[in-house]
Amino acid sequence: SQQGEEDPQALSIQEGENATMNCSYKTSINNLQWYRQNSGRGLVHLILIRSNEREKHSGRLRVTLDTSKKSSSLLITASRAADTASYFCALPPSGTYKYIFGTGTRLKVLA
Amino acid sequence: NAGVTQTPKFQVLKTGQSMTLQCAQDMNHNSMYWYRQDPGMGLRLIYYSASEGTTDKGEVPNGYNVSRLNKREFSLRLESAAPSQTSVYFCASRRTGLEAFFGQGTRLTVV
């Protein structure tokens, strides 16, 4: 399957703590993208990392990519209650326009 | 700039009825997508269109048809709705290699 597998499926942390979620995949990719979804609304793009990049930052977000292990991680530092959402990785496999999402991690940040 | 617009936002159908979900984007994107999301689950790709005039099956195409009417519009049709098609449907568009933009979703209930 081209789909990314994310873990954990669910994560509950206290406000101020860091949250880490992972995405593993099987195919070769040009880039990997992370999205956030708030309670059943449309997904919002967070960050894109290209296959030749190892790490990327955007505000409190840090994404890493290890193409040898076919895995990526998303770190949210100093989490806030507003970060409560589902997070998905997206994999646009090389040579196709199919755009498949991972299974998602449900993050709950407790105030 | 409206982005991706889906209509309707809510719909209740009786088993066997048909309906068309509409999607339009104003970002001049080539690729458009239809996903469904069942409660507590990730997004599953139904159909996609890499460019105007082309459509391809995704992961779960059975029971659906699509039309890429022009570059802006991509519609999803349920010919004979079944309770198993109760879901939230999302339309998305993207430029090749870049992030996707999502509509607000259509909440469909088939009774």
Short mmCIF file of C-alpha atoms in Angstrom, two decimals:
data_model
loop_
_atom_site.label_atom_id
_atom_site.label_comp_id
_atom_site.label_asym_id
_atom_site.label_seq_id
_atom_site.Cartn_x
_atom_site.Cartn_y
_atom_site.Cartn_z
CA SER A 1 0.00 0.00 0.00
CA GLN A 2 1.15 3.52 -0.70
CA GLN A 3 -0.50 4.78 2.45
CA GLY A 4 1.54 6.13 5.29
CA GLU A 5 1.16 4.49 8.65
CA GLU A 6 1.20 6.86 11.56
CA ASP A 7 1.87 6.18 15.18
CA PRO A 8 0.73 6.58 17.76
CA GLN A 9 -2.93 6.47 16.73
CA ALA A 10 -3.78 8.67 19.69
CA LEU A 11 -1.73 10.84 22.01
CA SER A 12 -2.75 12.75 25.11
CA ILE A 13 -0.37 15.24 26.71
CA GLN A 14 -0.37 18.20 29.07
CA GLU A 15 -0.15 21.74 27.80
CA GLY A 16 3.47 22.82 27.52
CA GLU A 17 4.77 19.33 26.75
CA ASN A 18 6.14 18.28 23.37
CA ALA A 19 4.22 15.97 21.06
CA THR A 20 5.89 13.65 18.59
CA MET A 21 4.14 11.65 15.93
CA ASN A 22 5.61 9.43 13.25
CA CYS A 23 4.80 8.44 9.70
CA SER A 24 6.24 5.41 7.93
CA TYR A 25 5.78 4.62 4.26
CA LYS A 26 6.77 2.05 1.66
CA THR A 27 7.18 3.80 -1.70
CA SER A 28 9.72 6.29 -2.98
CA ILE A 29 8.56 9.87 -2.66
CA ASN A 30 9.50 13.31 -3.90
CA ASN A 31 8.26 14.99 -0.77
CA LEU A 32 6.19 14.33 2.33
CA GLN A 33 3.64 16.70 3.76
CA TRP A 34 1.93 17.09 7.12
CA TYR A 35 -1.61 18.32 7.65
CA ARG A 36 -3.83 19.17 10.62
CA GLN A 37 -7.56 18.56 10.86
CA ASN A 38 -9.71 20.19 13.51
CA SER A 39 -12.81 18.20 14.48
CA GLY A 40 -14.01 16.99 11.09
CA ARG A 41 -13.20 20.12 9.13
CA GLY A 42 -11.07 20.21 6.01
CA LEU A 43 -7.37 19.51 6.33
CA VAL A 44 -4.94 22.38 6.58
CA HIS A 45 -1.39 22.10 5.28
CA LEU A 46 1.35 22.51 7.89
CA ILE A 47 4.70 21.78 6.29
CA LEU A 48 6.31 20.12 3.28
CA ILE A 49 9.69 18.41 3.39
CA ARG A 50 11.45 17.35 0.20
CA SER A 51 13.20 14.04 -0.20
CA ASN A 52 16.62 15.72 -0.21
CA GLU A 53 15.95 17.49 3.10
CA ARG A 54 16.49 15.95 6.51
CA GLU A 55 14.88 18.51 8.77
CA LYS A 56 12.58 21.48 8.48
CA HIS A 57 11.16 23.98 10.95
CA SER A 58 8.07 26.15 10.97
CA GLY A 59 7.33 28.00 14.18
CA ARG A 60 6.78 25.36 16.88
CA LEU A 61 6.83 22.55 14.33
CA ARG A 62 9.83 20.46 13.45
CA VAL A 63 9.70 17.78 10.79
CA THR A 64 12.38 15.23 10.06
CA LEU A 65 12.65 12.85 7.14
CA ASP A 66 14.75 9.70 6.93
CA THR A 67 14.44 8.29 3.41
CA SER A 68 16.65 5.31 4.23
CA LYS A 69 14.16 4.23 6.89
CA LYS A 70 11.17 5.56 4.95
CA SER A 71 9.92 7.49 7.94
CA SER A 72 9.14 11.01 9.03
CA SER A 73 8.36 12.58 12.36
CA LEU A 74 6.45 15.69 13.35
CA LEU A 75 7.39 17.38 16.62
CA ILE A 76 5.17 20.06 18.15
CA THR A 77 7.01 21.89 20.89
CA ALA A 78 5.41 23.63 23.87
CA SER A 79 1.97 22.34 22.93
CA ARG A 80 -1.20 24.34 23.51
CA ALA A 81 -4.83 23.31 23.91
CA ALA A 82 -5.43 24.76 20.44
CA ASP A 83 -3.10 22.09 19.01
CA THR A 84 -5.75 19.48 19.80
CA ALA A 85 -6.50 17.99 16.39
CA SER A 86 -5.76 15.05 14.12
CA TYR A 87 -2.49 15.11 12.22
CA PHE A 88 -1.94 13.35 8.92
CA CYS A 89 1.03 12.74 6.70
CA ALA A 90 0.50 12.83 2.94
CA LEU A 91 2.51 10.94 0.39
CA PRO A 92 2.54 11.94 -3.24
CA PRO A 93 4.38 8.92 -4.67
CA SER A 94 6.81 9.50 -7.50
CA GLY A 95 5.34 9.22 -10.98
CA THR A 96 1.69 9.41 -10.01
CA TYR A 97 -0.88 12.05 -9.19
CA LYS A 98 -2.49 9.88 -6.53
CA TYR A 99 -2.42 11.70 -3.23
CA ILE A 100 -2.80 9.37 -0.30
CA PHE A 101 -3.04 10.22 3.37
CA GLY A 102 -1.82 8.33 6.38
CA THR A 103 -4.10 6.95 9.05
CA GLY A 104 -3.63 9.95 11.31
CA THR A 105 -2.66 10.66 14.92
CA ARG A 106 -5.33 12.12 17.20
CA LEU A 107 -3.63 14.56 19.55
CA LYS A 108 -5.32 15.85 22.68
CA VAL A 109 -3.61 18.61 24.64
CA LEU A 110 -4.98 19.00 28.15
CA ALA A 111 -5.04 22.46 29.68
CA ASN B 1 -10.13 34.26 -2.95
CA ALA B 2 -12.57 31.46 -2.07
CA GLY B 3 -10.16 28.50 -2.48
CA VAL B 4 -12.10 25.23 -2.71
CA THR B 5 -15.88 25.41 -2.43
CA GLN B 6 -18.09 22.38 -1.89
CA THR B 7 -21.85 22.20 -2.10
CA PRO B 8 -23.97 21.17 -0.35
CA LYS B 9 -22.59 21.20 3.19
CA PHE B 10 -25.17 18.75 4.51
CA GLN B 11 -27.40 16.20 2.79
CA VAL B 12 -29.72 13.40 3.86
CA LEU B 13 -30.63 10.82 1.23
CA LYS B 14 -32.85 7.80 1.21
CA THR B 15 -31.35 4.50 0.09
CA GLY B 16 -31.43 4.30 -3.68
CA GLN B 17 -31.58 8.05 -4.31
CA SER B 18 -28.96 9.74 -6.40
CA MET B 19 -27.14 13.01 -5.95
CA THR B 20 -24.16 14.99 -7.15
CA LEU B 21 -21.64 16.70 -4.91
CA GLN B 22 -20.17 19.81 -6.45
CA CYS B 23 -16.63 21.12 -6.04
CA ALA B 24 -15.03 24.19 -7.53
CA GLN B 25 -11.58 25.76 -7.07
CA ASP B 26 -10.35 29.17 -8.12
CA MET B 27 -6.59 28.60 -7.74
CA ASN B 28 -5.96 27.35 -11.27
CA HIS B 29 -4.82 23.97 -9.96
CA ASN B 30 -4.50 21.08 -12.36
CA SER B 31 -5.22 18.23 -9.95
CA MET B 32 -8.43 17.67 -8.03
CA TYR B 33 -9.46 14.94 -5.59
CA TRP B 34 -12.45 13.45 -3.82
CA TYR B 35 -12.03 11.76 -0.43
CA ARG B 36 -14.35 10.25 2.09
CA GLN B 37 -13.76 10.20 5.81
CA ASP B 38 -15.66 7.89 8.10
CA PRO B 39 -15.91 8.66 11.84
CA GLY B 40 -12.55 8.40 13.60
CA MET B 41 -10.82 7.36 10.39
CA GLY B 42 -8.39 8.84 7.93
CA LEU B 43 -9.14 10.04 4.43
CA ARG B 44 -9.65 7.52 1.65
CA LEU B 45 -9.24 8.57 -1.95
CA ILE B 46 -12.31 7.92 -4.10
CA TYR B 47 -11.33 9.44 -7.46
CA TYR B 48 -8.87 11.98 -8.69
CA SER B 49 -8.27 14.06 -11.77
CA ALA B 50 -4.71 14.88 -12.71
CA SER B 51 -5.83 17.46 -15.26
CA GLU B 52 -8.87 18.66 -17.14
CA GLY B 53 -10.33 15.81 -19.16
CA THR B 54 -8.80 12.97 -17.15
CA THR B 55 -10.07 11.02 -14.17
CA ASP B 56 -8.74 7.98 -12.35
CA LYS B 57 -9.91 5.62 -9.65
CA GLY B 58 -8.56 5.95 -6.16
CA GLU B 59 -8.72 3.51 -3.28
CA VAL B 60 -12.52 3.20 -2.91
CA PRO B 61 -14.23 4.07 -6.23
CA ASN B 62 -17.11 1.58 -6.16
CA GLY B 63 -20.53 3.23 -6.09
CA TYR B 64 -19.25 6.58 -7.34
CA ASN B 65 -18.70 8.40 -10.60
CA VAL B 66 -16.93 11.67 -11.28
CA SER B 67 -16.83 14.37 -13.91
CA ARG B 68 -14.09 16.90 -14.46
CA LEU B 69 -16.31 19.47 -16.09
CA ASN B 70 -13.52 22.00 -16.68
CA LYS B 71 -10.35 23.04 -14.91
CA ARG B 72 -12.31 24.59 -12.03
CA GLU B 73 -14.97 21.97 -11.34
CA PHE B 74 -14.89 18.34 -10.27
CA SER B 75 -18.16 16.65 -9.30
CA LEU B 76 -18.85 13.38 -7.52
CA ARG B 77 -22.02 11.44 -8.24
CA LEU B 78 -23.72 8.75 -6.21
CA GLU B 79 -26.04 6.92 -8.59
CA SER B 80 -27.85 4.79 -6.01
CA ALA B 81 -26.96 5.78 -2.48
CA ALA B 82 -26.40 3.10 0.16
CA PRO B 83 -26.10 3.45 3.96
CA SER B 84 -22.43 2.44 3.63
CA GLN B 85 -21.86 5.72 1.80
CA THR B 86 -22.76 7.72 4.88
CA SER B 87 -19.62 9.75 5.42
CA VAL B 88 -18.01 13.16 5.20
CA TYR B 89 -16.80 13.94 1.70
CA PHE B 90 -13.91 16.28 1.03
CA CYS B 91 -12.80 17.79 -2.21
CA ALA B 92 -9.22 19.02 -2.64
CA SER B 93 -7.07 20.59 -5.31
CA ARG B 94 -3.35 21.03 -5.70
CA ARG B 95 -0.62 22.11 -8.04
CA THR B 96 1.76 19.29 -8.92
CA GLY B 97 4.38 18.78 -6.24
CA LEU B 98 2.83 21.18 -3.80
CA GLU B 99 0.33 21.12 -0.98
CA ALA B 100 -3.37 20.41 -1.28
CA PHE B 101 -6.18 22.78 -0.37
CA PHE B 102 -9.39 21.35 1.00
CA GLY B 103 -13.03 22.30 0.94
CA GLN B 104 -15.11 22.42 4.10
CA GLY B 105 -16.66 19.01 3.49
CA THR B 106 -20.11 17.60 2.76
CA ARG B 107 -21.75 15.62 5.53
CA LEU B 108 -23.87 12.95 3.85
CA THR B 109 -26.26 10.64 5.65
CA VAL B 110 -27.99 7.82 3.79
CA VAL B 111 -31.00 6.36 5.60
#
